[in-house]
Amino acid sequence: MKIIVVGGVAGGATAIARLRRLDENAEILLLERGKYVSFANCGLPYYIGGAIEERDSLFVTTKESIEDKYNIEIRTENEVLSIDKENKRVRIIDYTSGREYEEDYDKLLLSTGSSPFIPDVEGINERNIFKLWTVPDVDAIYSFIEKEKPKKAVVIGGGFIGLETAENLYEKGLEVTLVEMSDQVMPPLDKDMAKILENHLENKGVKLLLGEGFDGTENKGKTIKLKSGKKLESDITILSIGVRPNSEIAKSAGLELNERGGIKVDKFQKTSDENIYAVGDVIEVKDFILGTNTMIPLAGPANKQGRAVASNILEKREETYKATMGTSVAKVFDMTVATVGSNEKSLIKKGYKYKKDYYISLVHPMSHAGYYPGALPMTIKLIFGRDGEILGAQIVGYDGVDKRIDIIATTIYFKGNVYDLSDLELAYAPPYSSAKDPVNFAGYVATNILEGLTEPITLQELKEDKSKYTVLDVREEIEQVSGMMDEAISMPLTEIRNRIGELDKNKEYAIYCAVGIRGYIAERILKQRGFSAHNILGGYRTYLDIEGSSDYSDLSTEQDKFESSENKDDNNKEIKLLNVCGLSCPGPIVQVSEAINKLSPGEIIEVVATDPGFARDIKSWANNTGNTLLESSANKGKFSAKIQKGKRVEKEEKNPTNIKEKTMIIFDGDLDKAIASFIIATGAAAMGNKVNMFFTFWGLSILRKENAPKVKKDFMSKMFSMMLPKSSRKLGLSKMNFFGMGSKMIRKVMKDKGVSSLEELILNAQRAGVKMTACQMSMDVMGLSKEELIEGVEVGGVATMLSDNDNSNMNLFI
């Protein structure tokens, strides 16, 4: 039997090895259009960054080694041009000589893989525009970096390869901007989980531009154009927009394809032609969870398909490839992200309804026992059905993520459910796990939901219907110093039984703690006493991940004062060390508070923690308790901070005139007042002032997006939204508006006189670093949500405005 295999990277390379092991006498010919076979394309980004130091390490094996070991003929740089099904013959071109020739076959295996999508836009072929898919691709990128010494890089696409490429370019010393057309990175993740990753990327120094489409280049590839009109400067640009199946020869041969160009195969990997088989990225597979047809380009499934198809080709024993569940993992700087099965987005597209067809378990466990050094946090999102069947999972964390996703994937494969996750007996020792493994915890929460012990709500549910719930913060008061959810009532868990009389059984309570455990306990207390209560999934940590600041690494919080000559004696002070690694909230903050209380004013303590909440909380805690955060940093899942007891005021007292901060409260929504506000703001910023603009009531209309997404609202909110101006372009004048004619006239005059429009003024203010905050209370009253506001606007309450006022030497109410 003569077998021709087309493509020799993943599935094809596995298939030829097993073909030979099963049949010593078969004639096997491998045709590969590239120069190399069986190379580690998943390792290419790490060669760029230097994690993989030797180029030869990218090759799993060599052409010569395979030929010698398996007695197989391999022809590299030979591409199949066409297939003659009737005569069982392929036409081939040898790129080394330019010769075209034909070969007959008894069985043909297509493992042609996929290729990066390259958009047809201006400037796509410039010398500094690259794709990253093959060894020649990485050679070209590596050589360009070594010779041209680029400083700025742009990565187009925020999937697995895009994120790995961004990380490795950053590790190479480049300033990196990542552009992604969707509103999140890493498509297999849901948006709430992707936000954790986005925060980490930004903290590491990668600039993210989400919701931005690539629209070509100009200036010889040095300027990247985006569909929004923005332009970026780039010395090197890597395209990672997605992949397309290499199914051209299959299509020309008349093989059956799906709408995306994937080759349709049966469970034995046979195509619509009985003598032609196909494996890998080029084929359509069954979705393990939903049972629908899909395409999932992953190396693991490709290799398993290659192994199974060999037996089927030789008719030795029928082997089936069942389906693909999409188990995947990636390193992104210090974090690891992993997924398996369906995400919430895909379920919703299939018509699934939350709390009707599926539920969510969201937990924040540590990688191993917290009391053993080096324990690091992870977030597990488990999606499951009404009967407990596991539909999918996503995990983002620092350590042990791969182990947990593999446990869940194995449970899915053997048709296990959330009750099985609870019951799994997993290896335990303090350095490796906890007596209750993180996977067990995810299962416990899921079973509690199914058994009706808890009726949790998501932050999105709370956001969509805030008027329905009264929010309770059951954390300890020392934790609340660092911040609370808007309009939350403080009622620590330790006090809730004694203060139960303060609660109203006619209200519905949404409860949160740091990560969810105490929230669940509070929910159980209230429910058993006749109250309607819901635990907020993920607690305050998830709230901060999604809504809060992502600033973990303000390395110069008070550095100017810390290093000034006036305070040089501080360097001689003994710095006390406090290690709170492994402790979860509120542990770190509580221990810091106790340690600070034992210090004398001016003394310094250095704290090391692994709780991400600590990294965000410590700055607010220091400000609110009259202490000074001198330095903070984050590295490989550990967060450190230097805190001095008491406030540093010497510098400000000696130079009170150095305060240069302005706060403007924008109450009116008139065009002329908006223009004046932004002219003042940009002028103040240009003079070196820090400028805060707080928008409330009618002023919120200035910040509305022109084409805002649809948001679910109640009747009154819809009415307010309809009556308010739809965007800054719809604002009227405070005087002489004349049914909108006045606005058009003043805009024309401004254009004729070369004065920037309001929209340009807003953009200029953002570029100048003007801080724009929308009043949360006013948004609730006016029926507006954050999604309807322009990018870059923060949401805050009156406390935010008053804090800015306190720091300002000029306050304006407009």
CSV table of C-alpha atoms in Angstrom, one decimal, residues 393-711:
chain,number,residue,atom,x,y,z
A,393,ALA,CA,-14.3,26.0,33.1
A,394,GLN,CA,-11.8,28.9,33.0
A,395,ILE,CA,-8.9,29.5,35.4
A,396,VAL,CA,-6.6,32.4,35.7
A,397,GLY,CA,-3.8,32.4,38.3
A,398,TYR,CA,-0.2,32.2,39.1
A,399,ASP,CA,0.5,28.6,40.1
A,400,GLY,CA,-1.2,25.2,39.8
A,401,VAL,CA,-3.6,26.4,37.1
A,402,ASP,CA,-2.6,23.7,34.6
A,403,LYS,CA,-3.2,20.9,37.1
A,404,ARG,CA,-6.7,22.1,38.0
A,405,ILE,CA,-7.8,22.6,34.4
A,406,ASP,CA,-6.6,19.0,33.6
A,407,ILE,CA,-8.6,17.6,36.5
A,408,ILE,CA,-11.7,19.3,35.3
A,409,ALA,CA,-11.1,18.3,31.7
A,410,THR,CA,-10.6,14.6,32.8
A,411,THR,CA,-13.8,14.8,34.8
A,412,ILE,CA,-15.7,16.1,31.7
A,413,TYR,CA,-14.2,13.4,29.5
A,414,PHE,CA,-15.5,10.7,31.7
A,415,LYS,CA,-18.9,12.3,32.0
A,416,GLY,CA,-18.4,13.4,35.6
A,417,ASN,CA,-20.4,16.2,37.2
A,418,VAL,CA,-20.0,18.9,39.9
A,419,TYR,CA,-20.8,16.3,42.6
A,420,ASP,CA,-17.8,14.3,41.4
A,421,LEU,CA,-15.6,17.4,41.6
A,422,SER,CA,-16.6,17.8,45.2
A,423,ASP,CA,-15.9,14.1,45.9
A,424,LEU,CA,-12.6,13.8,44.0
A,425,GLU,CA,-9.8,12.5,46.2
A,426,LEU,CA,-6.7,14.4,45.1
A,427,ALA,CA,-3.1,14.4,46.2
A,428,TYR,CA,-2.5,16.7,49.2
A,429,ALA,CA,0.6,18.0,51.0
A,430,PRO,CA,1.0,21.6,52.0
A,431,PRO,CA,3.5,22.4,49.3
A,432,TYR,CA,1.2,21.1,46.5
A,433,SER,CA,-2.4,21.7,47.5
A,434,SER,CA,-4.9,22.0,50.3
A,435,ALA,CA,-6.9,19.3,52.0
A,436,LYS,CA,-9.8,20.8,50.1
A,437,ASP,CA,-8.3,21.3,46.6
A,438,PRO,CA,-9.3,24.3,44.6
A,439,VAL,CA,-11.3,22.0,42.3
A,440,ASN,CA,-13.2,20.6,45.3
A,441,PHE,CA,-14.0,24.2,46.3
A,442,ALA,CA,-15.4,24.9,42.8
A,443,GLY,CA,-17.5,21.8,43.2
A,444,TYR,CA,-18.7,22.7,46.6
A,445,VAL,CA,-20.1,26.0,45.5
A,446,ALA,CA,-21.7,24.4,42.5
A,447,THR,CA,-23.5,21.7,44.5
A,448,ASN,CA,-24.6,24.3,47.1
A,449,ILE,CA,-26.3,26.2,44.2
A,450,LEU,CA,-28.0,23.1,42.8
A,451,GLU,CA,-29.2,22.1,46.3
A,452,GLY,CA,-30.7,25.6,46.9
A,453,LEU,CA,-28.4,26.5,49.8
A,454,THR,CA,-27.3,29.6,48.0
A,455,GLU,CA,-28.8,31.7,45.3
A,456,PRO,CA,-25.9,33.8,44.1
A,457,ILE,CA,-26.0,36.8,41.8
A,458,THR,CA,-23.3,38.1,39.5
A,459,LEU,CA,-22.1,41.6,39.5
A,460,GLN,CA,-23.7,42.0,36.1
A,461,GLU,CA,-27.1,41.1,37.6
A,462,LEU,CA,-26.5,43.6,40.4
A,463,LYS,CA,-25.5,46.3,37.9
A,464,GLU,CA,-28.5,45.7,35.6
A,465,ASP,CA,-31.0,46.1,38.5
A,466,LYS,CA,-29.4,48.0,41.3
A,467,SER,CA,-32.7,49.3,42.6
A,468,LYS,CA,-33.8,45.8,43.4
A,469,TYR,CA,-31.1,45.1,45.9
A,470,THR,CA,-29.7,46.5,49.2
A,471,VAL,CA,-26.0,45.8,49.2
A,472,LEU,CA,-24.4,44.5,52.4
A,473,ASP,CA,-20.6,44.5,53.0
A,474,VAL,CA,-19.9,41.8,55.6
A,475,ARG,CA,-16.1,42.3,55.6
A,476,GLU,CA,-14.4,43.6,58.8
A,477,GLU,CA,-14.2,47.4,59.2
A,478,ILE,CA,-10.4,47.3,58.7
A,479,GLU,CA,-11.0,45.9,55.2
A,480,GLN,CA,-13.6,48.4,54.3
A,481,VAL,CA,-11.1,51.2,54.9
A,482,SER,CA,-9.6,50.3,51.6
A,483,GLY,CA,-12.8,50.7,49.7
A,484,MET,CA,-16.4,49.4,49.4
A,485,MET,CA,-18.9,48.9,46.6
A,486,ASP,CA,-21.1,51.9,45.9
A,487,GLU,CA,-24.0,52.4,48.3
A,488,ALA,CA,-23.0,49.3,50.3
A,489,ILE,CA,-24.0,49.1,54.0
A,490,SER,CA,-21.3,48.0,56.4
A,491,MET,CA,-22.4,45.0,58.5
A,492,PRO,CA,-19.4,42.7,59.4
A,493,LEU,CA,-20.2,39.0,59.5
A,494,THR,CA,-19.1,38.9,63.2
A,495,GLU,CA,-21.8,41.5,64.0
A,496,ILE,CA,-24.7,40.4,61.8
A,497,ARG,CA,-26.5,38.2,64.3
A,498,ASN,CA,-26.5,41.0,66.9
A,499,ARG,CA,-27.6,43.6,64.3
A,500,ILE,CA,-30.3,41.5,62.6
A,501,GLY,CA,-32.9,44.0,63.8
A,502,GLU,CA,-31.5,46.7,61.6
A,503,LEU,CA,-32.5,44.7,58.4
A,504,ASP,CA,-35.9,44.8,56.7
A,505,LYS,CA,-37.5,41.5,55.6
A,506,ASN,CA,-39.3,43.4,52.8
A,507,LYS,CA,-35.9,44.1,51.1
A,508,GLU,CA,-33.8,41.9,49.0
A,509,TYR,CA,-30.1,41.8,50.1
A,510,ALA,CA,-27.0,41.3,47.9
A,511,ILE,CA,-24.1,40.3,50.1
A,512,TYR,CA,-20.4,40.4,49.5
A,513,CYS,CA,-17.2,39.8,51.4
A,514,ALA,CA,-13.6,39.6,50.1
A,515,VAL,CA,-13.9,36.4,48.0
A,516,GLY,CA,-17.3,34.9,48.7
A,517,ILE,CA,-17.0,32.5,51.7
A,518,ARG,CA,-18.2,34.9,54.4
A,519,GLY,CA,-20.8,36.2,52.0
A,520,TYR,CA,-22.2,32.7,51.8
A,521,ILE,CA,-22.2,32.3,55.6
A,522,ALA,CA,-24.1,35.7,55.9
A,523,GLU,CA,-26.5,34.6,53.2
A,524,ARG,CA,-27.3,31.4,55.1
A,525,ILE,CA,-27.8,33.3,58.4
A,526,LEU,CA,-30.3,35.7,56.8
A,527,LYS,CA,-32.2,33.1,54.8
A,528,GLN,CA,-32.7,31.0,57.9
A,529,ARG,CA,-34.2,34.0,59.6
A,530,GLY,CA,-36.7,34.8,56.8
A,531,PHE,CA,-34.7,37.3,54.8
A,532,SER,CA,-34.3,37.3,51.0
A,533,ALA,CA,-30.5,37.2,50.4
A,534,HIS,CA,-28.0,36.5,47.7
A,535,ASN,CA,-24.2,36.1,47.8
A,536,ILE,CA,-22.4,38.1,45.1
A,537,LEU,CA,-20.2,35.7,43.1
A,538,GLY,CA,-16.5,36.3,43.6
A,539,GLY,CA,-17.0,39.0,46.2
A,540,TYR,CA,-15.0,42.2,46.4
A,541,ARG,CA,-12.0,40.7,44.6
A,542,THR,CA,-14.1,40.1,41.4
A,543,TYR,CA,-15.6,43.6,41.8
A,544,LEU,CA,-12.1,45.1,41.8
A,545,ASP,CA,-11.0,42.9,38.9
A,546,ILE,CA,-13.9,44.1,36.7
A,547,GLU,CA,-14.7,47.6,38.0
A,548,GLY,CA,-11.8,48.8,40.1
A,549,SER,CA,-8.4,50.1,39.4
A,550,SER,CA,-5.8,47.7,38.0
A,551,ASP,CA,-2.9,49.6,39.4
A,552,TYR,CA,-0.6,47.1,41.2
A,553,SER,CA,2.7,48.7,40.4
A,554,ASP,CA,2.9,52.4,41.3
A,555,LEU,CA,6.6,52.2,41.9
A,556,SER,CA,6.9,55.9,42.8
A,557,THR,CA,3.9,56.5,45.1
A,558,GLU,CA,6.0,58.8,47.3
A,559,GLN,CA,9.3,58.2,45.7
A,560,ASP,CA,10.0,61.9,45.1
A,561,LYS,CA,9.8,62.5,48.8
A,562,PHE,CA,11.3,59.2,49.8
A,563,GLU,CA,14.5,60.0,47.9
A,564,SER,CA,14.6,63.8,48.5
A,565,SER,CA,17.6,65.3,50.3
A,566,GLU,CA,15.1,66.5,53.0
A,567,ASN,CA,14.3,62.9,53.9
A,568,LYS,CA,17.7,61.3,53.2
A,569,ASP,CA,18.0,60.2,56.8
A,570,ASP,CA,15.2,57.7,56.1
A,571,ASN,CA,17.6,55.5,54.2
A,572,ASN,CA,19.4,54.9,57.5
A,573,LYS,CA,16.3,53.8,59.3
A,574,GLU,CA,15.8,50.1,60.0
A,575,ILE,CA,13.1,48.6,57.8
A,576,LYS,CA,11.1,46.0,59.6
A,577,LEU,CA,9.9,43.0,57.4
A,578,LEU,CA,6.4,41.5,57.4
A,579,ASN,CA,5.7,38.4,55.3
A,580,VAL,CA,2.0,37.7,54.8
A,581,CYS,CA,2.3,35.5,51.8
A,582,GLY,CA,-0.4,32.8,51.6
A,583,LEU,CA,-2.9,34.8,53.7
A,584,SER,CA,-6.2,35.8,52.0
A,585,CYS,CA,-8.1,38.9,52.7
A,586,PRO,CA,-8.5,40.3,55.4
A,587,GLY,CA,-5.3,38.6,56.8
A,588,PRO,CA,-2.7,40.8,55.1
A,589,ILE,CA,-4.4,44.1,55.9
A,590,VAL,CA,-5.1,43.0,59.5
A,591,GLN,CA,-1.5,42.1,60.1
A,592,VAL,CA,-0.2,45.3,58.5
A,593,SER,CA,-2.5,47.3,60.8
A,594,GLU,CA,-1.3,45.4,63.9
A,595,ALA,CA,2.3,45.8,62.8
A,596,ILE,CA,2.0,49.6,62.1
A,597,ASN,CA,0.4,50.1,65.5
A,598,LYS,CA,3.6,48.8,67.1
A,599,LEU,CA,5.8,51.2,65.2
A,600,SER,CA,6.8,54.7,66.2
A,601,PRO,CA,6.0,57.6,63.8
A,602,GLY,CA,8.4,57.7,60.9
A,603,GLU,CA,9.4,54.0,61.1
A,604,ILE,CA,9.1,51.9,58.0
A,605,ILE,CA,7.8,48.4,57.4
A,606,GLU,CA,8.2,46.3,54.2
A,607,VAL,CA,5.3,43.9,53.5
A,608,VAL,CA,5.3,41.0,51.1
A,609,ALA,CA,2.0,39.4,50.1
A,610,THR,CA,0.5,37.1,47.5
A,611,ASP,CA,-3.1,38.3,47.8
A,612,PRO,CA,-3.9,40.5,44.7
A,613,GLY,CA,-6.5,42.4,46.8
A,614,PHE,CA,-3.7,43.6,49.1
A,615,ALA,CA,-1.9,45.1,46.1
A,616,ARG,CA,-4.9,47.3,45.4
A,617,ASP,CA,-6.0,47.9,48.9
A,618,ILE,CA,-2.8,49.0,50.5
A,619,LYS,CA,-2.6,52.4,48.9
A,620,SER,CA,-6.2,53.3,49.9
A,621,TRP,CA,-5.6,51.9,53.3
A,622,ALA,CA,-2.5,54.0,53.9
A,623,ASN,CA,-4.2,57.2,52.7
A,624,ASN,CA,-7.3,56.5,54.9
A,625,THR,CA,-5.3,55.6,58.0
A,626,GLY,CA,-2.9,58.5,58.0
A,627,ASN,CA,0.1,56.5,56.9
A,628,THR,CA,2.4,56.8,53.8
A,629,LEU,CA,2.9,54.2,51.1
A,630,LEU,CA,6.5,54.8,49.9
A,631,GLU,CA,6.9,52.1,47.3
A,632,SER,CA,4.9,49.2,45.8
A,633,SER,CA,5.7,46.6,43.2
A,634,ALA,CA,4.5,43.3,41.8
A,635,ASN,CA,6.6,40.4,40.5
A,636,LYS,CA,5.7,36.8,39.7
A,637,GLY,CA,2.6,36.8,41.8
A,638,LYS,CA,4.2,38.5,44.9
A,639,PHE,CA,3.3,42.1,45.9
A,640,SER,CA,5.5,44.2,48.1
A,641,ALA,CA,5.0,47.5,49.7
A,642,LYS,CA,7.0,49.9,52.0
A,643,ILE,CA,4.9,51.8,54.4
A,644,GLN,CA,5.9,54.5,56.8
A,645,LYS,CA,3.9,55.2,59.9
A,646,GLY,CA,2.4,58.7,59.7
A,647,LYS,CA,2.1,61.2,56.9
A,648,ARG,CA,5.0,63.0,55.1
A,649,VAL,CA,4.1,66.7,55.2
A,650,GLU,CA,7.4,68.4,55.4
A,651,LYS,CA,7.7,69.1,51.6
A,652,GLU,CA,4.2,70.4,51.2
A,653,GLU,CA,4.5,72.6,54.3
A,654,LYS,CA,7.7,74.2,53.1
A,655,ASN,CA,6.3,74.8,49.6
A,656,PRO,CA,2.5,75.2,49.8
A,657,THR,CA,2.4,77.0,46.5
A,658,ASN,CA,3.7,73.9,44.7
A,659,ILE,CA,0.2,72.4,44.8
A,660,LYS,CA,-1.0,72.4,41.2
A,661,GLU,CA,-4.4,70.6,41.0
A,662,LYS,CA,-7.7,71.8,39.7
A,663,THR,CA,-11.2,70.2,40.2
A,664,MET,CA,-14.2,71.0,38.0
A,665,ILE,CA,-17.7,69.9,38.7
A,666,ILE,CA,-19.7,69.8,35.4
A,667,PHE,CA,-23.4,70.0,36.2
A,668,ASP,CA,-24.8,71.6,33.1
A,669,GLY,CA,-25.1,69.8,29.7
A,670,ASP,CA,-25.1,72.8,27.5
A,671,LEU,CA,-22.7,72.9,24.5
A,672,ASP,CA,-21.2,76.3,25.2
A,673,LYS,CA,-20.5,75.5,28.8
A,674,ALA,CA,-19.0,72.1,27.8
A,675,ILE,CA,-16.7,73.8,25.4
A,676,ALA,CA,-15.6,76.3,28.0
A,677,SER,CA,-15.0,73.6,30.5
A,678,PHE,CA,-12.7,71.6,28.3
A,679,ILE,CA,-10.8,74.7,27.1
A,680,ILE,CA,-10.1,75.5,30.8
A,681,ALA,CA,-9.2,71.8,31.5
A,682,THR,CA,-6.8,71.4,28.6
A,683,GLY,CA,-5.2,74.8,29.3
A,684,ALA,CA,-4.7,73.9,33.0
A,685,ALA,CA,-3.2,70.5,32.0
A,686,ALA,CA,-0.9,72.2,29.6
A,687,MET,CA,0.5,74.3,32.4
A,688,GLY,CA,1.4,71.2,34.4
A,689,ASN,CA,-1.7,71.0,36.6
A,690,LYS,CA,-3.4,67.8,37.5
A,691,VAL,CA,-7.0,68.3,36.4
A,692,ASN,CA,-10.1,66.4,37.7
A,693,MET,CA,-13.5,66.8,35.9
A,694,PHE,CA,-16.5,65.4,37.9
A,695,PHE,CA,-19.6,65.1,35.7
A,696,THR,CA,-23.0,64.9,37.4
A,697,PHE,CA,-26.6,65.1,36.3
A,698,TRP,CA,-27.1,66.9,32.9
A,699,GLY,CA,-23.3,67.1,32.5
A,700,LEU,CA,-23.3,63.3,31.9
A,701,SER,CA,-24.7,63.9,28.4
A,702,ILE,CA,-21.3,65.3,27.4
A,703,LEU,CA,-19.8,61.8,28.0
A,704,ARG,CA,-22.3,59.7,26.2
A,705,LYS,CA,-21.1,57.6,23.2
A,706,GLU,CA,-22.4,58.5,19.9
A,707,ASN,CA,-23.2,54.9,19.0
A,708,ALA,CA,-23.7,53.4,22.4
A,709,PRO,CA,-24.4,49.6,22.8
A,710,LYS,CA,-27.9,48.6,23.8
A,711,VAL,CA,-28.2,48.1,27.6
